[in-house]
């Protein structure tokens, strides 16, 4: 597909916006989560090798090598490659013996909650910290009941949770602790790579993640017994050709996915460098705009910078987050309001009428913006130009938008 190029019609006035009759800023749509692809030649060589070997899946050599690379990169003892992170969460939940109730943040992708509910374990939704958007440890204690068996904490956007506090709570209350680190591959906490905390962690290598295996995920753990159990469960429970040790599923990663993963891992540093530059550019170009901030990362830690998260305080911008989203979509900038409205407000979980003030506040003000190797600095300047115009002329824009829908 041809690269999205800005149309040469600068957005100087409100009337230049597509929503009010101007031409769109981009001819092609700009996506959040456009896949990064490393050296495609190298990938195709691997694919040819796979075809020659005629070993396509079931723990082949590429999956082995991919697991070893993840172990090297994270410093964790075991990596079990899985077909996607949702199944990885489900397997980890089962292998850890979670049952009854498990405490999870509501502000996460719905797969975190589904991995529990799918196994008839009740997710108990917890509020999040306004700075990091991760589970608030101070809220957890209130939610623990005799039925609580564990916590799934999410290292959302690659920002780590307060892991020290979570490990303390888990130890004191004898709860299992699983990290959904779908966003946090390549990130660190207090200088240690994410992956080795709690009882286990789960990564996602979905196409939209900065390192992708098309679809893919992994369970990582330092616990030998847990590693053995998850490896069995990921392959129907087979110990040998015809011996079954436990209930299992098919969570295997295919060789072609592992080949993609290995290829992309070779470019991982470049992907991070690009993401980091983009993140910085967004921060710089949007700095000082009233009501607009880019969620920051801890500069002392390693980060993959794969999400650029904008926070919009509508009291100051006048234009709401959803109006800005609508305007950006008209300009072909497909920003996303991840993870609106919070799991506790989503259909399968919304019956409780639970109120989680921070989750509700944050999920009404965040937007994820395009980044990654498909986006250029010029694209970012154009996107920031639109946001600047919208905020600067917020009064006029909101009046026109609201007038038109009256
Ligand atoms: N835990 C957390 C905290 C998660 O965020 C996720 C997944 C999981 C667990 C489960 O991981 P997996 O089971 O998926 O491994 C996307 C991803 O599908 C999902 O992996 C991700 N989190 C979630 C945050 O985002 P959608 O609904 O946004 O996908 P979609 O198809 O709308 O794609 C997003 C954008 O990327 C679109 O603008 C199109 C573009 N895109 C997408 C794909 C797949 C491309 O340009 N090319 C592509 O191949 O969920």
Tab-separated table of C-alpha atoms and ligand atoms in Angstrom:
chain	number	residue	atom	x	y	z
A	1	UNK	CA	0.000	0.000	0.000
A	2	UNK	CA	1.417	3.467	-0.824
A	3	UNK	CA	2.678	5.482	2.100
A	4	UNK	CA	0.296	8.030	3.581
A	5	UNK	CA	1.428	11.490	2.563
A	6	UNK	CA	0.077	14.744	3.937
A	7	UNK	CA	-1.969	16.658	1.401
A	8	UNK	CA	-0.351	20.041	0.798
A	9	UNK	CA	-3.207	22.019	2.208
A	10	UNK	CA	-2.108	23.268	5.585
A	11	UNK	CA	-4.643	23.336	8.378
A	12	UNK	CA	-4.481	26.980	9.293
A	13	UNK	CA	-8.128	27.715	9.853
A	14	UNK	CA	-11.104	25.848	11.234
A	15	UNK	CA	-12.596	25.756	7.733
A	16	UNK	CA	-9.552	23.753	6.536
A	17	UNK	CA	-10.643	20.799	8.654
A	18	UNK	CA	-12.205	17.994	6.653
A	19	UNK	CA	-15.133	17.813	9.041
A	20	UNK	CA	-16.047	21.375	7.961
A	21	UNK	CA	-15.512	20.816	4.236
A	22	UNK	CA	-11.693	20.951	3.802
A	23	UNK	CA	-9.647	18.142	2.283
A	24	UNK	CA	-8.279	15.415	4.543
A	25	UNK	CA	-4.761	15.872	5.863
A	26	UNK	CA	-3.793	12.380	4.699
A	27	UNK	CA	-4.752	10.549	1.519
A	28	UNK	CA	-4.174	7.133	3.066
A	29	UNK	CA	-5.399	6.204	6.516
A	30	UNK	CA	-2.833	6.429	9.305
A	31	UNK	CA	-3.285	3.536	11.724
A	32	UNK	CA	-2.416	3.041	15.334
A	33	UNK	CA	-0.726	-0.340	15.389
A	34	UNK	CA	0.614	-0.587	11.828
A	35	UNK	CA	2.939	-3.608	12.040
A	36	UNK	CA	6.704	-3.122	12.136
A	37	UNK	CA	8.459	-5.513	9.794
A	38	UNK	CA	12.191	-6.127	10.050
A	39	UNK	CA	14.359	-7.452	7.233
A	40	UNK	CA	11.775	-9.056	4.943
A	41	UNK	CA	14.497	-10.801	2.885
A	42	UNK	CA	15.725	-12.529	6.041
A	43	UNK	CA	12.163	-13.452	6.920
A	44	UNK	CA	11.559	-14.978	3.482
A	45	UNK	CA	14.791	-16.988	3.758
A	46	UNK	CA	13.478	-18.392	7.021
A	47	UNK	CA	10.117	-19.157	5.425
A	48	UNK	CA	11.853	-21.018	2.584
A	49	UNK	CA	13.842	-22.985	5.118
A	50	UNK	CA	10.631	-23.881	6.975
A	51	UNK	CA	9.052	-25.070	3.732
A	52	UNK	CA	12.145	-27.131	2.892
A	53	UNK	CA	12.253	-28.734	6.322
A	54	UNK	CA	8.518	-29.433	6.186
A	55	UNK	CA	8.232	-28.718	9.892
A	56	UNK	CA	5.531	-26.115	10.225
A	57	UNK	CA	4.479	-26.189	13.863
A	58	UNK	CA	4.557	-28.291	17.069
A	59	UNK	CA	7.617	-26.817	18.748
A	60	UNK	CA	9.964	-26.715	15.788
A	61	UNK	CA	13.465	-25.204	15.657
A	62	UNK	CA	12.317	-21.624	15.000
A	63	UNK	CA	10.001	-21.656	18.003
A	64	UNK	CA	12.865	-23.059	20.080
A	65	UNK	CA	15.175	-20.309	18.921
A	66	UNK	CA	12.535	-17.637	19.492
A	67	UNK	CA	12.008	-18.844	23.055
A	68	UNK	CA	15.776	-18.787	23.672
A	69	UNK	CA	16.025	-15.207	22.371
A	70	UNK	CA	13.189	-14.062	24.651
A	71	UNK	CA	14.924	-15.741	27.593
A	72	UNK	CA	18.184	-13.933	26.711
A	73	UNK	CA	16.500	-10.572	26.271
A	74	UNK	CA	14.445	-10.684	29.464
A	75	UNK	CA	16.780	-12.635	31.740
A	76	UNK	CA	13.879	-14.891	32.730
A	77	UNK	CA	14.503	-18.609	33.123
A	78	UNK	CA	11.688	-19.973	30.956
A	79	UNK	CA	9.772	-18.777	27.921
A	80	UNK	CA	6.892	-20.761	26.461
A	81	UNK	CA	5.864	-19.337	23.097
A	82	UNK	CA	2.090	-19.310	22.627
A	83	UNK	CA	-0.201	-18.661	19.642
A	84	UNK	CA	-1.442	-15.369	21.142
A	85	UNK	CA	-1.429	-13.569	24.484
A	86	UNK	CA	-5.099	-14.255	25.227
A	87	UNK	CA	-4.519	-18.018	25.175
A	88	UNK	CA	-1.268	-17.439	27.079
A	89	UNK	CA	-3.244	-15.655	29.808
A	90	UNK	CA	-5.817	-18.440	29.884
A	91	UNK	CA	-3.122	-21.088	30.223
A	92	UNK	CA	-1.231	-19.137	32.891
A	93	UNK	CA	-4.462	-18.559	34.839
A	94	UNK	CA	-5.207	-22.287	34.788
A	95	UNK	CA	-1.659	-23.387	35.524
A	96	UNK	CA	-1.504	-21.016	38.504
A	97	UNK	CA	-4.677	-22.572	39.884
A	98	UNK	CA	-6.661	-19.328	39.891
A	99	UNK	CA	-10.288	-19.853	40.900
A	100	UNK	CA	-13.161	-18.013	42.547
A	101	UNK	CA	-12.288	-14.344	42.202
A	102	UNK	CA	-9.248	-12.643	40.710
A	103	UNK	CA	-8.531	-8.926	41.014
A	104	UNK	CA	-7.791	-7.144	37.721
A	105	UNK	CA	-7.728	-3.546	36.577
A	106	UNK	CA	-10.778	-2.505	34.613
A	107	UNK	CA	-8.686	-0.181	32.477
A	108	UNK	CA	-7.148	-2.788	30.166
A	109	UNK	CA	-7.860	-4.601	26.930
A	110	UNK	CA	-10.830	-6.871	27.499
A	111	UNK	CA	-8.715	-10.018	26.948
A	112	UNK	CA	-7.338	-9.652	30.491
A	113	UNK	CA	-10.818	-10.090	31.952
A	114	UNK	CA	-11.975	-12.610	29.346
A	115	UNK	CA	-9.087	-14.954	30.193
A	116	UNK	CA	-10.708	-15.334	33.617
A	117	UNK	CA	-14.392	-15.273	32.743
A	118	UNK	CA	-13.782	-17.844	29.981
A	119	UNK	CA	-12.852	-20.236	32.787
A	120	UNK	CA	-15.722	-19.165	35.025
A	121	UNK	CA	-13.446	-17.220	37.325
A	122	UNK	CA	-14.913	-13.864	38.327
A	123	UNK	CA	-12.827	-10.812	37.470
A	124	UNK	CA	-13.067	-8.281	40.295
A	125	UNK	CA	-12.383	-4.911	38.780
A	126	UNK	CA	-10.003	-2.538	40.494
A	127	UNK	CA	-9.340	1.132	39.845
A	128	UNK	CA	-6.065	2.448	38.456
A	129	UNK	CA	-3.434	4.984	39.370
A	130	UNK	CA	-3.974	8.279	37.485
A	131	UNK	CA	-0.264	8.750	36.730
A	132	UNK	CA	0.637	5.344	35.287
A	133	UNK	CA	-2.845	4.036	34.351
A	134	UNK	CA	-1.896	0.758	36.062
A	135	UNK	CA	-3.693	-1.038	38.900
A	136	UNK	CA	-3.757	0.967	42.142
A	137	UNK	CA	-2.303	-1.270	44.900
A	138	UNK	CA	-4.059	0.824	47.553
A	139	UNK	CA	-7.418	-0.234	46.132
A	140	UNK	CA	-6.585	-3.936	46.019
A	141	UNK	CA	-6.790	-4.666	49.756
A	142	UNK	CA	-10.442	-3.543	49.849
A	143	UNK	CA	-11.355	-6.062	47.170
A	144	UNK	CA	-9.812	-9.165	48.742
A	145	UNK	CA	-12.380	-11.693	49.975
A	146	UNK	CA	-12.104	-15.344	51.063
A	147	UNK	CA	-12.788	-16.226	47.399
A	148	UNK	CA	-9.845	-14.228	46.040
A	149	UNK	CA	-7.161	-16.476	44.561
A	150	UNK	CA	-4.962	-14.011	42.753
A	151	UNK	CA	-4.200	-10.742	41.026
A	152	UNK	CA	-3.596	-10.040	37.376
A	153	UNK	CA	-1.796	-6.711	37.107
A	154	UNK	CA	-1.324	-5.103	33.695
A	155	UNK	CA	1.824	-3.230	32.703
A	156	UNK	CA	-0.299	-0.994	30.534
A	157	UNK	CA	1.267	0.977	27.662
A	158	UNK	CA	4.606	-0.554	28.793
A	159	UNK	CA	4.428	1.447	32.029
A	160	UNK	CA	5.182	-0.864	34.895
A	161	UNK	CA	2.828	-1.179	37.828
A	162	UNK	CA	4.028	-0.602	41.377
A	163	UNK	CA	5.469	-4.102	41.255
A	164	UNK	CA	7.175	-3.944	44.661
A	165	UNK	CA	3.882	-3.140	46.378
A	166	UNK	CA	2.000	-5.766	44.388
A	167	UNK	CA	4.530	-8.459	45.264
A	168	UNK	CA	4.235	-7.446	48.927
A	169	UNK	CA	0.431	-7.700	48.889
A	170	UNK	CA	0.543	-11.040	47.066
A	171	UNK	CA	3.025	-12.476	49.567
A	172	UNK	CA	1.164	-11.157	52.634
A	173	UNK	CA	-2.263	-12.291	51.440
A	174	UNK	CA	-0.991	-15.543	49.892
A	175	UNK	CA	-2.273	-14.632	46.447
A	176	UNK	CA	-0.846	-15.656	43.104
A	177	UNK	CA	0.390	-12.748	41.024
A	178	UNK	CA	0.313	-12.779	37.230
A	179	UNK	CA	1.398	-9.847	35.085
A	180	UNK	CA	-0.327	-9.149	31.805
A	181	UNK	CA	2.694	-7.590	30.128
A	182	UNK	CA	1.184	-7.671	26.655
A	183	UNK	CA	2.480	-4.118	26.113
A	184	UNK	CA	5.708	-4.343	28.072
A	185	UNK	CA	8.160	-6.514	26.173
A	186	UNK	CA	11.489	-4.658	26.178
A	187	UNK	CA	10.571	-2.543	29.221
A	188	UNK	CA	12.168	-2.557	32.656
A	189	UNK	CA	11.214	-2.010	36.285
A	190	UNK	CA	13.887	-0.748	38.662
A	191	UNK	CA	16.502	-1.744	36.117
A	192	UNK	CA	15.274	-5.348	35.727
A	193	UNK	CA	13.549	-6.402	32.537
A	194	UNK	CA	9.817	-6.982	32.731
A	195	UNK	CA	9.155	-10.722	32.484
A	196	UNK	CA	10.585	-12.071	35.718
A	197	UNK	CA	8.139	-10.584	38.238
A	198	UNK	CA	5.292	-12.244	40.133
A	199	UNK	CA	4.621	-15.923	39.479
A	200	UNK	CA	4.596	-15.405	35.731
A	201	UNK	CA	4.154	-12.786	33.023
A	202	UNK	CA	2.548	-12.821	29.600
A	203	UNK	CA	3.749	-10.945	26.504
A	204	UNK	CA	1.825	-10.266	23.319
A	205	UNK	CA	3.466	-10.402	19.900
A	206	UNK	CA	0.295	-9.518	18.017
A	207	UNK	CA	0.691	-7.693	14.678
A	208	UNK	CA	0.010	-4.376	16.414
A	209	UNK	CA	2.791	-4.841	18.999
A	210	UNK	CA	6.182	-3.304	18.274
A	211	UNK	CA	7.708	-6.789	17.959
A	212	UNK	CA	5.228	-9.041	16.216
A	213	UNK	CA	4.931	-12.680	15.206
A	214	UNK	CA	1.729	-11.986	13.176
A	215	UNK	CA	-0.271	-13.454	16.073
A	216	UNK	CA	1.659	-14.574	19.120
A	217	UNK	CA	2.370	-14.411	22.784
A	218	UNK	CA	4.534	-15.960	25.465
A	219	UNK	CA	4.429	-17.023	29.078
A	220	UNK	CA	7.633	-16.229	30.931
A	221	UNK	CA	8.462	-17.399	34.427
A	222	UNK	CA	11.321	-18.279	36.752
A	223	UNK	CA	9.269	-21.088	38.290
A	224	UNK	CA	10.356	-24.504	36.941
A	225	UNK	CA	7.138	-26.300	37.930
A	226	UNK	CA	4.935	-23.628	36.433
A	227	UNK	CA	6.970	-23.672	33.226
A	228	UNK	CA	6.530	-27.440	32.993
A	229	UNK	CA	2.779	-27.164	33.622
A	230	UNK	CA	2.222	-24.405	31.064
A	231	UNK	CA	4.277	-26.224	28.433
A	232	UNK	CA	2.107	-29.297	28.896
A	233	UNK	CA	-1.140	-27.328	28.790
A	234	UNK	CA	-0.072	-25.507	25.636
A	235	UNK	CA	0.177	-28.873	23.836
A	236	UNK	CA	-3.039	-30.687	24.903
A	237	UNK	CA	-1.315	-32.041	28.031
A	238	UNK	CA	0.903	-34.447	26.040
A	239	UNK	CA	3.976	-35.729	27.862
A	240	UNK	CA	4.940	-38.132	25.071
A	241	UNK	CA	3.305	-39.143	21.787
A	242	UNK	CA	0.313	-40.770	23.439
A	243	UNK	CA	0.492	-39.937	27.136
A	244	UNK	CA	-1.631	-37.129	28.545
A	245	UNK	CA	-0.778	-35.654	31.936
A	246	UNK	CA	-3.477	-33.001	32.299
A	247	UNK	CA	-6.204	-31.054	30.574
A	248	UNK	CA	-4.650	-28.956	27.869
A	249	UNK	CA	-5.376	-26.850	24.852
A	250	UNK	CA	-3.696	-25.975	21.600
A	251	UNK	CA	-1.660	-22.878	22.357
A	252	UNK	CA	1.315	-23.616	20.148
A	253	UNK	CA	3.091	-20.951	18.150
A	254	UNK	CA	3.717	-21.870	14.507
A	255	UNK	CA	7.138	-21.876	12.875
A	256	UNK	CA	6.236	-19.043	10.507
A	257	UNK	CA	5.240	-16.881	13.463
A	258	UNK	CA	8.511	-17.659	15.215
A	259	UNK	CA	10.422	-16.843	11.998
A	260	UNK	CA	8.687	-13.462	11.926
A	261	UNK	CA	9.461	-12.987	15.616
A	262	UNK	CA	13.159	-13.796	15.182
A	263	UNK	CA	13.384	-11.442	12.223
A	264	UNK	CA	11.677	-8.646	14.113
A	265	UNK	CA	13.775	-9.201	17.242
A	266	UNK	CA	16.844	-8.491	15.074
A	267	UNK	CA	15.385	-5.017	14.423
A	268	UNK	CA	13.968	-4.497	17.895
A	269	UNK	CA	16.473	-1.772	18.859
A	270	UNK	CA	15.702	0.141	15.663
A	271	UNK	CA	11.954	-0.096	16.316
A	272	UNK	CA	12.433	1.230	19.830
A	273	UNK	CA	14.636	4.067	18.577
A	274	UNK	CA	11.973	5.115	16.062
A	275	UNK	CA	9.200	4.887	18.669
A	276	UNK	CA	11.254	6.879	21.134
A	277	UNK	CA	11.937	9.654	18.602
A	278	UNK	CA	8.244	9.778	17.688
A	279	UNK	CA	7.222	9.928	21.340
A	280	UNK	CA	9.613	12.799	21.980
A	281	UNK	CA	8.405	14.656	18.880
A	282	UNK	CA	4.763	14.400	19.960
A	283	UNK	CA	5.736	15.632	23.431
A	284	UNK	CA	7.692	18.572	22.035
A	285	UNK	CA	5.158	19.604	19.413
A	286	UNK	CA	2.236	19.458	21.819
A	287	UNK	CA	3.962	20.981	24.788
A	288	UNK	CA	2.213	23.961	26.348
A	289	UNK	CA	-1.152	23.267	24.723
A	290	UNK	CA	-3.750	23.819	27.454
A	291	UNK	CA	-5.555	20.616	28.420
A	292	UNK	CA	-3.301	18.374	26.319
A	293	UNK	CA	-0.580	16.096	27.645
A	294	UNK	CA	1.301	13.087	26.398
A	295	UNK	CA	1.544	10.289	28.963
A	296	UNK	CA	5.170	10.232	30.016
A	297	UNK	CA	7.432	7.297	30.692
A	298	UNK	CA	10.055	6.919	33.391
A	299	UNK	CA	13.291	7.979	31.694
A	300	UNK	CA	15.333	5.868	34.130
A	301	UNK	CA	13.704	2.700	32.812
A	302	UNK	CA	13.872	0.950	29.467
A	303	UNK	CA	10.721	1.426	27.456
A	304	UNK	CA	9.489	0.330	24.024
A	305	UNK	CA	7.490	3.569	23.527
A	306	UNK	CA	5.000	1.631	21.400
A	307	UNK	CA	2.004	3.667	22.517
A	308	UNK	CA	1.693	7.424	22.313
A	309	UNK	CA	-1.119	8.208	24.723
A	310	UNK	CA	-2.674	11.640	24.639
A	311	UNK	CA	-4.714	12.886	27.594
A	312	UNK	CA	-7.353	15.495	26.891
A	313	UNK	CA	-8.785	17.590	29.691
A	314	UNK	CA	-12.004	18.817	28.073
A	315	UNK	CA	-12.469	21.501	30.745
A	316	UNK	CA	-9.494	23.247	29.168
A	317	UNK	CA	-9.687	22.171	25.533
A	318	UNK	CA	-13.458	22.783	25.264
A	319	UNK	CA	-13.470	20.236	22.437
A	320	UNK	CA	-14.021	16.811	24.000
A	321	UNK	CA	-11.881	13.741	23.466
A	322	UNK	CA	-14.586	12.205	21.306
A	323	UNK	CA	-14.905	15.349	19.192
A	324	UNK	CA	-11.137	15.408	18.671
A	325	UNK	CA	-11.296	11.722	17.726
A	326	UNK	CA	-14.030	12.460	15.190
A	327	UNK	CA	-12.003	15.303	13.692
A	328	UNK	CA	-8.858	13.173	13.463
A	329	UNK	CA	-10.749	10.325	11.805
A	330	UNK	CA	-12.068	12.741	9.165
A	331	UNK	CA	-8.418	13.674	8.505
A	332	UNK	CA	-7.638	9.928	8.082
A	333	UNK	CA	-5.768	9.774	11.374
A	334	UNK	CA	-7.240	6.657	12.958
A	335	UNK	CA	-6.470	7.450	16.586
A	336	UNK	CA	-8.041	5.011	19.076
A	337	UNK	CA	-9.723	5.547	22.416
A	338	UNK	CA	-8.131	2.498	24.056
A	339	UNK	CA	-9.516	1.149	26.523
A	340	UNK	CA	-12.883	2.861	26.591
A	341	UNK	CA	-15.123	2.507	28.581
A	342	UNK	CA	-13.211	0.174	30.922
A	343	UNK	CA	-14.044	-3.525	31.222
A	344	UNK	CA	-16.482	-2.928	34.088
A	345	UNK	CA	-18.658	-0.927	31.695
A	346	UNK	CA	-18.542	-3.504	28.903
A	347	UNK	CA	-21.512	-5.715	28.220
A	348	UNK	CA	-20.443	-9.018	29.759
A	349	UNK	CA	-19.257	-7.296	32.939
A	350	UNK	CA	-21.449	-4.210	33.273
A	351	UNK	CA	-24.310	-5.625	35.344
A	352	UNK	CA	-22.760	-4.677	38.700
A	353	UNK	CA	-23.091	-0.869	38.207
A	354	UNK	CA	-19.655	-0.667	39.801
A	355	UNK	CA	-18.113	2.790	39.899
A	356	UNK	CA	-14.374	3.185	39.349
A	357	UNK	CA	-13.758	6.929	39.239
A	358	UNK	CA	-10.178	6.959	37.872
A	359	UNK	CA	-10.911	4.346	35.232
A	360	UNK	CA	-13.967	6.304	34.106
A	361	UNK	CA	-12.084	9.606	34.101
A	362	UNK	CA	-9.090	8.231	32.193
A	363	UNK	CA	-11.088	6.201	29.706
A	364	UNK	CA	-12.978	9.382	28.812
A	365	UNK	CA	-9.839	11.372	28.121
A	366	UNK	CA	-7.217	9.196	26.427
A	367	UNK	CA	-6.436	8.767	22.766
A	368	UNK	CA	-3.714	6.569	21.249
A	369	UNK	CA	-1.956	8.245	18.346
A	370	UNK	CA	-0.193	6.647	15.365
A	371	UNK	CA	3.459	5.741	15.818
A	372	UNK	CA	5.878	3.020	14.681
A	373	UNK	CA	7.979	2.609	11.565
A	374	UNK	CA	5.146	3.427	9.144
A	375	UNK	CA	4.858	6.944	10.521
A	376	UNK	CA	7.223	9.772	9.542
A	377	UNK	CA	8.197	12.911	11.460
A	378	UNK	CA	6.258	14.883	8.824
A	379	UNK	CA	3.144	12.817	9.601
A	380	UNK	CA	3.552	13.611	13.289
A	381	UNK	CA	3.952	17.326	12.578
A	382	UNK	CA	0.723	17.262	10.569
A	383	UNK	CA	-1.137	15.371	13.314
A	384	UNK	CA	0.143	17.787	15.956
A	385	UNK	CA	-0.829	20.706	13.711
A	386	UNK	CA	-4.416	19.429	13.619
A	387	UNK	CA	-4.488	18.973	17.396
A	388	UNK	CA	-3.047	22.475	17.907
A	389	UNK	CA	-5.667	24.006	15.647
A	390	UNK	CA	-8.462	22.095	17.382
A	391	UNK	CA	-7.338	23.223	20.829
A	392	UNK	CA	-6.575	26.794	19.836
A	393	UNK	CA	-9.969	27.228	18.200
A	394	UNK	CA	-11.782	24.883	20.560
A	395	UNK	CA	-14.639	27.292	21.274
A	396	UNK	CA	-15.544	27.871	17.632
A	397	UNK	CA	-15.098	24.175	16.718
A	398	UNK	CA	-17.244	22.828	19.516
A	399	UNK	CA	-19.958	25.397	18.750
A	400	UNK	CA	-19.999	24.390	15.088
A	401	UNK	CA	-19.919	20.667	15.858
A	402	UNK	CA	-22.592	20.847	18.494
A	403	UNK	CA	-24.671	23.240	16.366
A	404	UNK	CA	-24.590	20.784	13.463
A	405	UNK	CA	-25.762	17.872	15.591
A	406	UNK	CA	-28.533	19.840	17.355
B	1	LIG	N1	-3.692	-7.876	27.295
B	1	LIG	C1	-3.600	-6.606	26.869
B	1	LIG	C2	-3.357	-5.524	27.860
B	1	LIG	C3	-3.731	-6.312	25.506
B	1	LIG	O1	-3.671	-5.040	25.085
B	1	LIG	C4	-3.942	-7.368	24.601
B	1	LIG	C5	-4.122	-7.090	23.184
B	1	LIG	C6	-4.013	-8.680	25.088
B	1	LIG	C7	-3.878	-8.899	26.457
B	1	LIG	C8	-4.246	-9.854	24.185
B	1	LIG	O2	-3.185	-9.996	23.246
B	1	LIG	P1	-3.391	-10.878	21.906
B	1	LIG	O3	-4.264	-12.071	22.250
B	1	LIG	O4	-4.033	-9.983	20.880
B	1	LIG	O5	-1.987	-11.295	21.543
B	1	LIG	C9	-5.574	-4.601	19.072
B	1	LIG	C10	-4.926	-5.956	19.084
B	1	LIG	O6	-5.672	-6.901	18.342
B	1	LIG	C11	-4.677	-6.504	20.444
B	1	LIG	O7	-3.629	-7.448	20.313
B	1	LIG	C12	-4.234	-5.424	21.416
B	1	LIG	N2	-4.075	-5.901	22.752
B	1	LIG	C13	-5.214	-4.278	21.409
B	1	LIG	C14	-4.788	-3.183	22.342
B	1	LIG	O8	-5.235	-3.741	20.114
B	1	LIG	P2	-7.765	-3.741	18.028
B	1	LIG	O9	-9.182	-4.047	18.257
B	1	LIG	O10	-7.324	-2.350	18.217
B	1	LIG	O11	-7.279	-4.252	16.590
B	1	LIG	P3	-7.466	-3.601	15.172
B	1	LIG	O12	-7.671	-4.712	14.210
B	1	LIG	O13	-8.483	-2.526	15.221
B	1	LIG	O14	-6.032	-2.983	14.836
B	1	LIG	C15	-5.575	-1.776	15.364
B	1	LIG	C16	-5.032	-0.898	14.260
B	1	LIG	O15	-3.908	-1.499	13.664
B	1	LIG	C17	-6.025	-0.626	13.152
B	1	LIG	O16	-6.037	0.750	12.883
B	1	LIG	C18	-5.504	-1.391	11.974
B	1	LIG	C19	-4.023	-1.575	12.256
B	1	LIG	N3	-3.541	-2.864	11.780
B	1	LIG	C20	-3.935	-3.977	12.456
B	1	LIG	C21	-3.518	-5.219	12.044
B	1	LIG	C22	-3.952	-6.447	12.772
B	1	LIG	C23	-2.735	-2.929	10.686
B	1	LIG	O17	-2.407	-1.898	10.079
B	1	LIG	N4	-2.279	-4.154	10.280
B	1	LIG	C24	-2.635	-5.312	10.912
B	1	LIG	O18	-2.185	-6.407	10.506
B	1	LIG	O19	-6.951	-4.699	18.997
